[in-house]
PDB file of C-alpha atoms in Angstrom:
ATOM      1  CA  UNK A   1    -176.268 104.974 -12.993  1.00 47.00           C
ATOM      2  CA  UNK A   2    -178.062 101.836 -13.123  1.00 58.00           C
ATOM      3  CA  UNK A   3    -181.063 103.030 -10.434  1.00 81.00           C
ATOM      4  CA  UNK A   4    -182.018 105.227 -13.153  1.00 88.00           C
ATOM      5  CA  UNK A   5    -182.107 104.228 -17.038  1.00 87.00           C
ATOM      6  CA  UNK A   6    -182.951 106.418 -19.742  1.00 89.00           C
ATOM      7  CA  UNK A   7    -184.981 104.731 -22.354  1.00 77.00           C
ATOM      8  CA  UNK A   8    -182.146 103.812 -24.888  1.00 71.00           C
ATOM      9  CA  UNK A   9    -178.506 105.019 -25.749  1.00 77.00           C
ATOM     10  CA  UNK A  10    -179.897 107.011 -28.822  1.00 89.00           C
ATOM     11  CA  UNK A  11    -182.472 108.426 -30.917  1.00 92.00           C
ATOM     12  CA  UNK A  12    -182.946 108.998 -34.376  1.00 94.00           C
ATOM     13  CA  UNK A  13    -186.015 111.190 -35.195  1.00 95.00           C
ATOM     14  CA  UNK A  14    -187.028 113.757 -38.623  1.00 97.00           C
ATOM     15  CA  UNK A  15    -186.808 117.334 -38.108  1.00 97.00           C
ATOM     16  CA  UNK A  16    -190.673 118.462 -36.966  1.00 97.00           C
ATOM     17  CA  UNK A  17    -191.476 115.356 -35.278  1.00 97.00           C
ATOM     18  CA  UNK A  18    -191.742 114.717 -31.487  1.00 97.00           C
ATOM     19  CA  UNK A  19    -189.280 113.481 -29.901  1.00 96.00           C
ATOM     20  CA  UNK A  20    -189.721 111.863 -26.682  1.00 96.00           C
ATOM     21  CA  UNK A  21    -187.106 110.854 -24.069  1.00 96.00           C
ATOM     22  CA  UNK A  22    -187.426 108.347 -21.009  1.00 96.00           C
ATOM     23  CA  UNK A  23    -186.307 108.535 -17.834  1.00 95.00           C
ATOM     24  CA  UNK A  24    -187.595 105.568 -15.348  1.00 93.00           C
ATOM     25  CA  UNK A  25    -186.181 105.645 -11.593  1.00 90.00           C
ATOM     26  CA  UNK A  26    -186.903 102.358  -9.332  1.00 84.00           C
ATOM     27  CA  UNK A  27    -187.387 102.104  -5.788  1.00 79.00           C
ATOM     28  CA  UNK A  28    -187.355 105.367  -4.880  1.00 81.00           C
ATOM     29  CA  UNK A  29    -189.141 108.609  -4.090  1.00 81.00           C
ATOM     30  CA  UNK A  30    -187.509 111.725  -5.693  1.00 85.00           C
ATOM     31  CA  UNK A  31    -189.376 115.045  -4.789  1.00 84.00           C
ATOM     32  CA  UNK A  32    -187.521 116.489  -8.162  1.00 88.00           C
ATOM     33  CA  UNK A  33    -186.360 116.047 -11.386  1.00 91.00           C
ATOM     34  CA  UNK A  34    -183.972 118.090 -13.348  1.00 94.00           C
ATOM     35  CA  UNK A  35    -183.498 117.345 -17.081  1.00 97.00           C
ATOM     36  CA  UNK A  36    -179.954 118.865 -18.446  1.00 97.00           C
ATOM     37  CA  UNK A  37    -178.956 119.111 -22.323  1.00 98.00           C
ATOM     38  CA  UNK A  38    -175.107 118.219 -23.358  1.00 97.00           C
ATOM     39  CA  UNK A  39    -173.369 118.924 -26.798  1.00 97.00           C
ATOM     40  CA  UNK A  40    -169.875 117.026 -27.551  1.00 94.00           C
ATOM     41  CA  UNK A  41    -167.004 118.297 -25.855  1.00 94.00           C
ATOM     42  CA  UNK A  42    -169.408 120.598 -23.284  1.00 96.00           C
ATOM     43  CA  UNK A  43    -170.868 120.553 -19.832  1.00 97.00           C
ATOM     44  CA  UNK A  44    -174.346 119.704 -19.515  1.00 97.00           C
ATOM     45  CA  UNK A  45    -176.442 122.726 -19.030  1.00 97.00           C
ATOM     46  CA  UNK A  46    -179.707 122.983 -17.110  1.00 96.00           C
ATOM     47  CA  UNK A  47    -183.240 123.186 -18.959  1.00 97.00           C
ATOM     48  CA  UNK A  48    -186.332 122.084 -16.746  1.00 96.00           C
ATOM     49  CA  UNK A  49    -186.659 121.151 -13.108  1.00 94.00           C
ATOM     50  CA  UNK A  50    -190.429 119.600 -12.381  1.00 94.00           C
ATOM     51  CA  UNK A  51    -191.170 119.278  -8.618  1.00 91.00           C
ATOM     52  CA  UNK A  52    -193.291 116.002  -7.719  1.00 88.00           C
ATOM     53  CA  UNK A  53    -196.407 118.060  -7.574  1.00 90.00           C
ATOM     54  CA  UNK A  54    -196.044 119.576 -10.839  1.00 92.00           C
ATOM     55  CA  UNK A  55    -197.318 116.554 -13.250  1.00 84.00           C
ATOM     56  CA  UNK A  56    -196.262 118.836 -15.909  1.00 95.00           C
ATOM     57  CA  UNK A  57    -193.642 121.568 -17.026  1.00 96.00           C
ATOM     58  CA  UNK A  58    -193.360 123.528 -20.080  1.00 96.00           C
ATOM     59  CA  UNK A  59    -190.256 125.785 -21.570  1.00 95.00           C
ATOM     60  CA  UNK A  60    -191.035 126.944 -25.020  1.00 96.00           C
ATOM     61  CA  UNK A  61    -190.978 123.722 -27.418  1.00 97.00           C
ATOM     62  CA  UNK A  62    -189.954 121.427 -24.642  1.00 97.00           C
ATOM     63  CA  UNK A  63    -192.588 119.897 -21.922  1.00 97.00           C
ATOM     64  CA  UNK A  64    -191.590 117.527 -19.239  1.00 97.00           C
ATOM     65  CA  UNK A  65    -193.975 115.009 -17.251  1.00 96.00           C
ATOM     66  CA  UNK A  66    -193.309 113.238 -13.839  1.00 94.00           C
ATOM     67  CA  UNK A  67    -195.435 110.699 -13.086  1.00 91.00           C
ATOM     68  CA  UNK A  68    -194.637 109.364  -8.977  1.00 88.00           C
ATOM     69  CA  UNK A  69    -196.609 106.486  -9.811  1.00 90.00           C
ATOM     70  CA  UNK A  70    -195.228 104.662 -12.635  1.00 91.00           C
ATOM     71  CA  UNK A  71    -191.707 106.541 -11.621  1.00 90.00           C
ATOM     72  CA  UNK A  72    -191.304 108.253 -14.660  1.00 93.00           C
ATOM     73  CA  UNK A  73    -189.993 111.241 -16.143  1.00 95.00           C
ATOM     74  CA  UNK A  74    -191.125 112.115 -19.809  1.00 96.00           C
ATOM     75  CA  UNK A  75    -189.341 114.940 -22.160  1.00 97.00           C
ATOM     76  CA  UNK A  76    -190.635 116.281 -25.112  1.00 98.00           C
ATOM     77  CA  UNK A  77    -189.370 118.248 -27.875  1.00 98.00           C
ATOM     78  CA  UNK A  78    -192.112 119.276 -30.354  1.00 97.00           C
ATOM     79  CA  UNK A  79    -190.859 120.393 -33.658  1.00 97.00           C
ATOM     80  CA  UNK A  80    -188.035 119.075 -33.309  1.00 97.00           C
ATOM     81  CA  UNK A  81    -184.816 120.524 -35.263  1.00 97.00           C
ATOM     82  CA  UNK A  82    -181.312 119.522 -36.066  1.00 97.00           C
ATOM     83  CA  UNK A  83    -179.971 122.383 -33.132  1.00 97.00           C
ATOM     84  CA  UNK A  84    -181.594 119.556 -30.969  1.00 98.00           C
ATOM     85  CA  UNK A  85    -179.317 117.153 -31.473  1.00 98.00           C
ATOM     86  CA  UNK A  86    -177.318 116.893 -28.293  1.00 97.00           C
ATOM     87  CA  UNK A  87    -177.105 113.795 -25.590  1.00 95.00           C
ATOM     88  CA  UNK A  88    -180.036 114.678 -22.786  1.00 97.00           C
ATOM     89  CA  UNK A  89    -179.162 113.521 -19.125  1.00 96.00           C
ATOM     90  CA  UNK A  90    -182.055 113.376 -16.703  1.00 95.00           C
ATOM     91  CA  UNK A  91    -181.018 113.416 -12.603  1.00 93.00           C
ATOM     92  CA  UNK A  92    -183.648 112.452 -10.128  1.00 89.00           C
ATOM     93  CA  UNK A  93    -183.635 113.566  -6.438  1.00 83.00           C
ATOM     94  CA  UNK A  94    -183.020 109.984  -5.823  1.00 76.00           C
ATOM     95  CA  UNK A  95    -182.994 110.352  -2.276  1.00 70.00           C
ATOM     96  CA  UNK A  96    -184.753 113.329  -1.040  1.00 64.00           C
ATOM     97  CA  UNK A  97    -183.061 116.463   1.460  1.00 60.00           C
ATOM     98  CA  UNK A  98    -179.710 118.041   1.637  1.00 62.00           C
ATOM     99  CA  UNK A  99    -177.752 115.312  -1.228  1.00 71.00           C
ATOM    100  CA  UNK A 100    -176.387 115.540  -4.359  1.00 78.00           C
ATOM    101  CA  UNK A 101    -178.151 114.914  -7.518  1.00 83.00           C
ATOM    102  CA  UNK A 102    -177.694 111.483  -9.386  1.00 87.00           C
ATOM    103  CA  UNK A 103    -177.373 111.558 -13.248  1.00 92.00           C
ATOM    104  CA  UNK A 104    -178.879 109.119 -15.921  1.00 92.00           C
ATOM    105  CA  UNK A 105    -176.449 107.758 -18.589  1.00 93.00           C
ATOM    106  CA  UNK A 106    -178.178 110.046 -20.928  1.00 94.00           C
ATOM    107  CA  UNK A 107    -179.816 109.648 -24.642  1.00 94.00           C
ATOM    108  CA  UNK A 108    -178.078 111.029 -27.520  1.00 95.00           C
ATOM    109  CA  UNK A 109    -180.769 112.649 -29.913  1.00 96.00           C
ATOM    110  CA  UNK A 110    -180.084 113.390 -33.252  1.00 97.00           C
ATOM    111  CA  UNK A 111    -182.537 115.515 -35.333  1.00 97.00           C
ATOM    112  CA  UNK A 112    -182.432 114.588 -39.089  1.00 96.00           C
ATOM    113  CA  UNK A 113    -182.932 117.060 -41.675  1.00 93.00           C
TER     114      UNK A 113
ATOM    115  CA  UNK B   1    -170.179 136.113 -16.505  1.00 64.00           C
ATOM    116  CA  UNK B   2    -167.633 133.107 -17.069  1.00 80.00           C
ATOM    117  CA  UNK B   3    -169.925 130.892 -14.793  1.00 95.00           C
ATOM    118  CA  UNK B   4    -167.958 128.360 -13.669  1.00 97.00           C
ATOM    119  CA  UNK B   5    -164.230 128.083 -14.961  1.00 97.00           C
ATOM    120  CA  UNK B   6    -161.863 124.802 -15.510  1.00 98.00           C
ATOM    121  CA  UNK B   7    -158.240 124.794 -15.942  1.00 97.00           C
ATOM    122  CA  UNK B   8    -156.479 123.459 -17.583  1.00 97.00           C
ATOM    123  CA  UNK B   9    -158.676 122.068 -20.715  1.00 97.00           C
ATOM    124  CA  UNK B  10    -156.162 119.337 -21.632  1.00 97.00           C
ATOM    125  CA  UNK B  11    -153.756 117.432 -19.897  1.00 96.00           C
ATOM    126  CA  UNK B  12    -151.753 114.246 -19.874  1.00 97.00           C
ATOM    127  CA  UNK B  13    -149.970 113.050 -17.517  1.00 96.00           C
ATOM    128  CA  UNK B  14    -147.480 109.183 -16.859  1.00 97.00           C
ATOM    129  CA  UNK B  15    -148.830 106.919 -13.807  1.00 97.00           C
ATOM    130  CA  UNK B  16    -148.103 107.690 -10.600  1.00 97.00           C
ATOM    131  CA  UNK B  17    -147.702 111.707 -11.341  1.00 97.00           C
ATOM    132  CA  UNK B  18    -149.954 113.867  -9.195  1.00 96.00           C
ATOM    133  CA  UNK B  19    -152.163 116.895 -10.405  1.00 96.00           C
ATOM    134  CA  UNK B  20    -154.340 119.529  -9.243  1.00 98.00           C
ATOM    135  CA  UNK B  21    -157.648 120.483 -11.361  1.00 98.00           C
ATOM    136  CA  UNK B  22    -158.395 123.902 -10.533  1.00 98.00           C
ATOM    137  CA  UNK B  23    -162.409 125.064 -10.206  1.00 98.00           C
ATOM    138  CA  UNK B  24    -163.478 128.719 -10.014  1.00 98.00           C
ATOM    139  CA  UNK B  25    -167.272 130.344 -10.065  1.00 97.00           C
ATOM    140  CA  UNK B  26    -168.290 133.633 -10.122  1.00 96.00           C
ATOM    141  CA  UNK B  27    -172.052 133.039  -9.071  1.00 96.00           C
ATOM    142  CA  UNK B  28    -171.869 133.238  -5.716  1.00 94.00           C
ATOM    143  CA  UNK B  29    -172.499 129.747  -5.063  1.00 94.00           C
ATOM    144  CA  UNK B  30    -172.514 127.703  -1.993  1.00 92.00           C
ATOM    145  CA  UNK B  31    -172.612 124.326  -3.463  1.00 92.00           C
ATOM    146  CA  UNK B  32    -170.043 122.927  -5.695  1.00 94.00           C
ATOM    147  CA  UNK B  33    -169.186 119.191  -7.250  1.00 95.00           C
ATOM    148  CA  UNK B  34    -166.718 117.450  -9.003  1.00 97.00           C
ATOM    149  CA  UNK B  35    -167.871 114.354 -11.817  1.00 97.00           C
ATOM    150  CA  UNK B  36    -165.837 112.737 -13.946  1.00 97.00           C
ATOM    151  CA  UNK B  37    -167.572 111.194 -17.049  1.00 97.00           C
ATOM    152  CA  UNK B  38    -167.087 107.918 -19.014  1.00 94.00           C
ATOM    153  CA  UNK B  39    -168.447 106.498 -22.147  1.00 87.00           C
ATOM    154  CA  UNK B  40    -170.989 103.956 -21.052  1.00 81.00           C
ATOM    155  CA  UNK B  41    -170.736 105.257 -17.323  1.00 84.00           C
ATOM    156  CA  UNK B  42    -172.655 108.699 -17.628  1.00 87.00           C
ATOM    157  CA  UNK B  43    -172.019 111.348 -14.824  1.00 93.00           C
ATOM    158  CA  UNK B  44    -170.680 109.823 -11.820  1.00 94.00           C
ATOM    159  CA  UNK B  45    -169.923 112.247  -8.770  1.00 94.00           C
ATOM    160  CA  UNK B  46    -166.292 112.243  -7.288  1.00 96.00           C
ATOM    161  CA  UNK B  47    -166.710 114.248  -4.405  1.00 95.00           C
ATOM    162  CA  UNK B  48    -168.884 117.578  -3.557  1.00 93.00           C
ATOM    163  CA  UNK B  49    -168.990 120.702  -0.809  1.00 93.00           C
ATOM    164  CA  UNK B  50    -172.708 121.382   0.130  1.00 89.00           C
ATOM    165  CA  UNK B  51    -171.041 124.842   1.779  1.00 88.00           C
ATOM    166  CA  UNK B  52    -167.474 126.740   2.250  1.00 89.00           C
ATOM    167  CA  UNK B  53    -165.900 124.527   4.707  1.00 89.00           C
ATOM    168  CA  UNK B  54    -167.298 121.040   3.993  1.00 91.00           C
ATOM    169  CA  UNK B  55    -166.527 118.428   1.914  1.00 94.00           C
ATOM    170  CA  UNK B  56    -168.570 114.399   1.420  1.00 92.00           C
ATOM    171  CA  UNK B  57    -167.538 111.646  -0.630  1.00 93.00           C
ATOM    172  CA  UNK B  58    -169.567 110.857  -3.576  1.00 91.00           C
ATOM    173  CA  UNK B  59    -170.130 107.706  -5.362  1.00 91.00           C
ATOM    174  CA  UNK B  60    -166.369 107.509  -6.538  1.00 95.00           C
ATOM    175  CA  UNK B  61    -163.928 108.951  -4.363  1.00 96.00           C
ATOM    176  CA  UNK B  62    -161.404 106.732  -3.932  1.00 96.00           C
ATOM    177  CA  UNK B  63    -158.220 108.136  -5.529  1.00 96.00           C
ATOM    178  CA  UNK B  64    -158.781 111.781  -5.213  1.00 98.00           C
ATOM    179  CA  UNK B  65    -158.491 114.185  -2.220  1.00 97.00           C
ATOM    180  CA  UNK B  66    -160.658 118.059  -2.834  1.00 98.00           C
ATOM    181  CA  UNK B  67    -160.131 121.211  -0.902  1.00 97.00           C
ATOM    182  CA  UNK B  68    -162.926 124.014  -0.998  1.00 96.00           C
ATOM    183  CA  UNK B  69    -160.238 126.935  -0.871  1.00 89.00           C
ATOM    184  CA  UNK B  70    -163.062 129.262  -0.633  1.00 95.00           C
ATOM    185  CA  UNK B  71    -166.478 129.835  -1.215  1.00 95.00           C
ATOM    186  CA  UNK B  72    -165.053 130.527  -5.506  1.00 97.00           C
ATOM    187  CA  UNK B  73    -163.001 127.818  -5.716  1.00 97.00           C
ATOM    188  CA  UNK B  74    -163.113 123.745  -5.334  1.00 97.00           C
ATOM    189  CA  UNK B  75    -160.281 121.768  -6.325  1.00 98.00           C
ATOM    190  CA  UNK B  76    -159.713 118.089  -7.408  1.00 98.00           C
ATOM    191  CA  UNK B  77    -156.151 116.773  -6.430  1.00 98.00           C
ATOM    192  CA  UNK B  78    -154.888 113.018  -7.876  1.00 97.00           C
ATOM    193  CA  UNK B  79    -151.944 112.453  -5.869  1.00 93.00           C
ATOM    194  CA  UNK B  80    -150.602 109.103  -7.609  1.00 96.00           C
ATOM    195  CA  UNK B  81    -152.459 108.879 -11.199  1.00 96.00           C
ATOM    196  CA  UNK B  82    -153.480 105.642 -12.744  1.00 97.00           C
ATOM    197  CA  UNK B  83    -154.755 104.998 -16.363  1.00 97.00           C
ATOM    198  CA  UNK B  84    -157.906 103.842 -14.708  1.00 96.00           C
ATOM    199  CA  UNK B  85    -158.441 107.835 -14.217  1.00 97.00           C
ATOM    200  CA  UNK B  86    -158.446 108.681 -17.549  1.00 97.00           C
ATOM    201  CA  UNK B  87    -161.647 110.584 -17.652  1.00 97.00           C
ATOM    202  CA  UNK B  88    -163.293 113.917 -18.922  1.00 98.00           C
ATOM    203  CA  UNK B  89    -163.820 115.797 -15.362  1.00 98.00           C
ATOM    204  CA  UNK B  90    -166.430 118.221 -15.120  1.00 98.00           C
ATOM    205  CA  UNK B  91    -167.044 120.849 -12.236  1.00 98.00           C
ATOM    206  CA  UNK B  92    -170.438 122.081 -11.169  1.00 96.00           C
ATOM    207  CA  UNK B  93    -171.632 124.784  -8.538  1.00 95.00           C
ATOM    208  CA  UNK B  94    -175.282 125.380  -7.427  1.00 93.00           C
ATOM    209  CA  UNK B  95    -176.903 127.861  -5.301  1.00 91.00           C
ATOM    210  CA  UNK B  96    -177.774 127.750  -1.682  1.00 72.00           C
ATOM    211  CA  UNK B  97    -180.673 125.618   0.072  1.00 59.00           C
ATOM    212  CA  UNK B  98    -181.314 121.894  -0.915  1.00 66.00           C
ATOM    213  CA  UNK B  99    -179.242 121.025  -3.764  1.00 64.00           C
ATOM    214  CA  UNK B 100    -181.231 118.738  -5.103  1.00 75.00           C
ATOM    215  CA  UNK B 101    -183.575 121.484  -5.969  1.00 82.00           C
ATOM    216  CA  UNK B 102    -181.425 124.293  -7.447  1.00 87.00           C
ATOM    217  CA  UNK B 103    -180.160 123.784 -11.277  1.00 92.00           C
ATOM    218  CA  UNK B 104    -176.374 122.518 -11.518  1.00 93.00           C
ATOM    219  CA  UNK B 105    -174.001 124.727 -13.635  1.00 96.00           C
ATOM    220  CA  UNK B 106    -171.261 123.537 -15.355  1.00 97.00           C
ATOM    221  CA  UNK B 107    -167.814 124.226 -16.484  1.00 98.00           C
ATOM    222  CA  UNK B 108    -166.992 122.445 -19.699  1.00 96.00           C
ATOM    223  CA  UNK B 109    -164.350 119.920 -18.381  1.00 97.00           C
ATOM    224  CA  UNK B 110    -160.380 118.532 -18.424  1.00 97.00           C
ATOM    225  CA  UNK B 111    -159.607 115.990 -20.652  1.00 97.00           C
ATOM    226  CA  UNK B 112    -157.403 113.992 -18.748  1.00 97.00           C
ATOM    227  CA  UNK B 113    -155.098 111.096 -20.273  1.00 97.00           C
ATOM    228  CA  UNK B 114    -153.027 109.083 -18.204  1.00 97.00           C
ATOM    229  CA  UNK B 115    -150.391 106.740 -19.781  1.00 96.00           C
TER     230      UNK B 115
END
């Protein structure tokens, strides 16, 4: 979706680095932000919804950041590892209430051992 | 739990055939959606049914009818395909309230080739 981009098409990091992911929104005002994980030839599955309020989230080795002002989402995976390798799809509540989500484009990470 | 099912997996079909694609959860959902997914497009929504009994346009709708059969099951109906509709169609459901706020599940999509 082009009101949303995702920081680039893919990313190439070493197993038990950081990777970090992008997701910048313009000219809006979402009150969430869902982050979803998707492996080839599967449905994206859910992993982290951050509320506007929240600043921060954490799930085990992943932490995402929302940040209203510079209307930005950041996910992290610390120590990363090659079961991490997946595309990752962020979907802003672009505009607010009783609508549908809107998806990013994605960013396919791949983990190298 | 199957979550939420899509059948069939596969299918191909000549232009201007028609086809149903057939959605079933078993989460007791109110909310349900229908994407179809392109390389270099990302997750574009088709059409979606906030609760049994309703039905909005999405981004894309043009094409395709839906019917919400029942609160289980949302289907996706191409009543004259065209190649441009060659697409890997996913189904989601969410819970009641806003939707915006409750996590999307997913089935894991037709593959559908049209010649």
């Amino acid at each position: 979706s082009q009101k949303i981009e995702q920081n680039s098409e893919a990313l190439n990091i070493q197993e038990g680095k950081t990777a970090t992911l992008t997701c910048n929104y313009t000219n809006y005002s979402p009150a969430y932000l869902q982050w979803y994980r998707q492996d080839p030839g599967r449905g994206p599955v859910f992993l982290l919804l951050i509320r506007e309020n929240e600043k921060e989230k954490r799930k085990e080795r992943l932490k995402v950041t929302f940040d209203t002002t510079l209307k930005q989402s950041l996910f992290h995976i610390t120590a990363s590892q090659p079961a991490d390798s997946a595309t990752y799809l962020c979907a802003p509540d672009l505009y607010s209430g009783n609508t549908p989500l809107v998806f990013g484009k994605g960013t396919r990470l791949s983990v190298i051992a | 739990n199957a979550g939420v099912t899509q059948t069939p997996k596969f299918q191909v079909l000549k232009t201007g055939q028609s086809m149903t694609l057939q959605c079933a959860q078993d989460m007791n959902h109110n909310s349900m959606y229908w994407y179809r997914q392109d390389p270099g497009m990302g997750l574009r929504l088709i059409y979606y049914s906030a609760s049994e009994g309703t039905t909005d346009k999405g981004e894309v709708p043009n094409g395709y009818n839906v019917s919400r059969l029942n609160k289980r099951e949302f289907s996706l109906r191409l009543e004259s395909a065209a190649p441009s509709q060659t697409s890997v169609y996913f189904c989601a459901s969410s819970a009641s309230g806003t939707p915006s706020n409750q996590p999307q599940h997913f089935g894991d999509g037709t593959r559908l080739s049209i010649l």
